[in-house]
Amino acid sequence: MNIPLSPRLANALEEHYKRLSSVHLRTLFQSDPHRFEKFSICWNEFLFDYSKNIITEETISLLLQLTTEVNLSENIEKMFMGQRINFTENRPVLHIALRNRSEQPIYVDGHNVMEDVKKVLEKMKAFSEDIRSQRWRGHSGKPIKHIVNIGIGGSDLGPRMVTRALTPYGNKEIKVHFVSNIDGTDIEEVLKAVELDSTLFIVSSKTFTTKETLTNAQTARKKLVDYFGGETKAVEKHFVAVSTNEKAVKDFGIDPKNMFEFWDWVGGRFSLWSAIGLSIVLYIGMDNFEELLYGAYLADSHFRNTPYEKNIPVIMALLGFWYGNYFGAETYGIFPYDQYLELLPNYLQQLYMESNGKRINKEGKVVNYQTGPILWGNPGTNGQHSFFQLLHQGTHLVPADFIAPIETHNPIGNHHLILLANFFAQTEALMKGKTEQEAMEEMQKENLTPETIARLLPHKTFPGNRPSNSFLIKKITPRTLGSLIAFYEHSIFVQGLLWNINSFDQWGVELGKQLAVKVEKELSQGSLLFEHDCSTKGLIEYYMKEARKNF
Ligand code: F6P
């Protein structure tokens, strides 16, 4: 592993890792009863407990030295000041401007982008008030009851996750639907579920060139126009667009006055704070959306101004790096103990894996160390009854974040208490494990025979020493959710610096898209036109033969 560190720090970390890798987390807890106070941060409505990590004060002190080596402070300022840190696309990275609630200007090429941000927010506000107060009517005079966001990736996952997470704040008169997949089933099922005369379609696409989104939007448009007996004028009242590409929006047939703009300095996966969040605004209202922005702004200020030893996203980043690059952990788990946060793992998957799934460093060379982890997860307690077995007794080390609200939106009986009991118990079990001695004593109490005990003993012991972070959040509100998401965004940024990669491009998604264009041509013409390997050729030919037989 050759992470770009000074030889002194690289050696110190390597040596420290060797020493610590043979120490069990149980021992660390036994030898220091103050770990919790030492390794937890209270911030606003958050408690971030990172004491169940394989770390000591020395680990943190060494890891913190990384922030100096990668010039973290300078790089944070570069981002906040609008420098072109996305150097392969020559763009600033300014999602922080979208939620800048201070009066501070942010300049790109001498232009204060805050003026543009405010203008679009005002337009979103006016529009959402029109929709929610039923002033805006569909072509036949009906109020809007269904919002359909058509988008994919960053133009889908953020709004989809946030509207689900903030269901308790949603307008009961409005249903929000999401269509992303090119699979016709996706759009078809949504079209079946809505009444077209009271539906607003939001075509969300940064580039307005994404095949899936445009195809789905065309299908929806055709369905709407047919519904209104071929009257294309109906589109005006039922379609709006969110994009950076005005020309393409116009070409699609959406009047630019019904377009909500954003800018190339907003990365797709960082765009829920922009007009891409329009479906969120229509559902939860502008005041709540502004709270979401405010929560993110608070986290931005925390990230920018807090010493790194008390800085939540910095500590998150350093711990992820510690496990990936020293312990060889290849994946990272996200386990929200809150059903409303069920889409958070999906959302973070794009954020992490599209940002830091890179193997070329800033100097254009292939790295020889591990970069971004494979991120995955599911809400608790469901996960406990499926994949947690592997976490407890499998051969992989999977560091994880456990996230839960203290107060639930649905205080029914003792559900929340049981939910949280499971959260705490799982992190404890992962950390402690169960020794042979403990397993033996348990079985002895059950009066099992010595032979049975001997046979079952290895199966009933748990190695423990599985690290986790715990986030306890007072309540999931627009504000706390905004902060939580921003913490993850910043942690990804810090990790990108540690790995010396560009976290803000995504060239890796292009090759498949290019090949799909060719194959699509072949499938629609019913014949092979390009060179393929024998597997791909075989698949295409088999499909064409079967499709001809069946349709
Ligand atoms: O293909 C990946 C990607 O470019 C993502 O980065 C992006 O969020 C998504 O596609 C959608 O792109 P657009 O908003 O331009 O339709």
Short mmCIF file of N, CA, C and O in Angstrom, two decimals, residues 108 335 357 464 476:
data_model
loop_
_atom_site.label_atom_id
_atom_site.label_comp_id
_atom_site.label_asym_id
_atom_site.label_seq_id
_atom_site.Cartn_x
_atom_site.Cartn_y
_atom_site.Cartn_z
N VAL A 108 -18.15 32.64 -8.80
CA VAL A 108 -17.57 31.78 -9.84
C VAL A 108 -17.28 32.71 -11.02
O VAL A 108 -18.21 33.37 -11.52
N PHE A 335 -26.82 1.19 8.34
CA PHE A 335 -28.00 0.56 8.91
C PHE A 335 -28.86 1.57 9.67
O PHE A 335 -28.64 1.81 10.87
N GLY A 357 -15.27 5.77 -6.25
CA GLY A 357 -14.97 4.51 -6.95
C GLY A 357 -14.00 4.81 -8.09
O GLY A 357 -14.36 4.72 -9.27
N GLY A 464 -16.47 -11.11 17.73
CA GLY A 464 -16.57 -9.70 18.13
C GLY A 464 -15.50 -8.88 17.44
O GLY A 464 -15.02 -9.24 16.36
N ILE A 476 -35.95 12.68 13.37
CA ILE A 476 -35.67 12.92 11.95
C ILE A 476 -36.59 14.04 11.48
O ILE A 476 -37.81 13.86 11.32
#
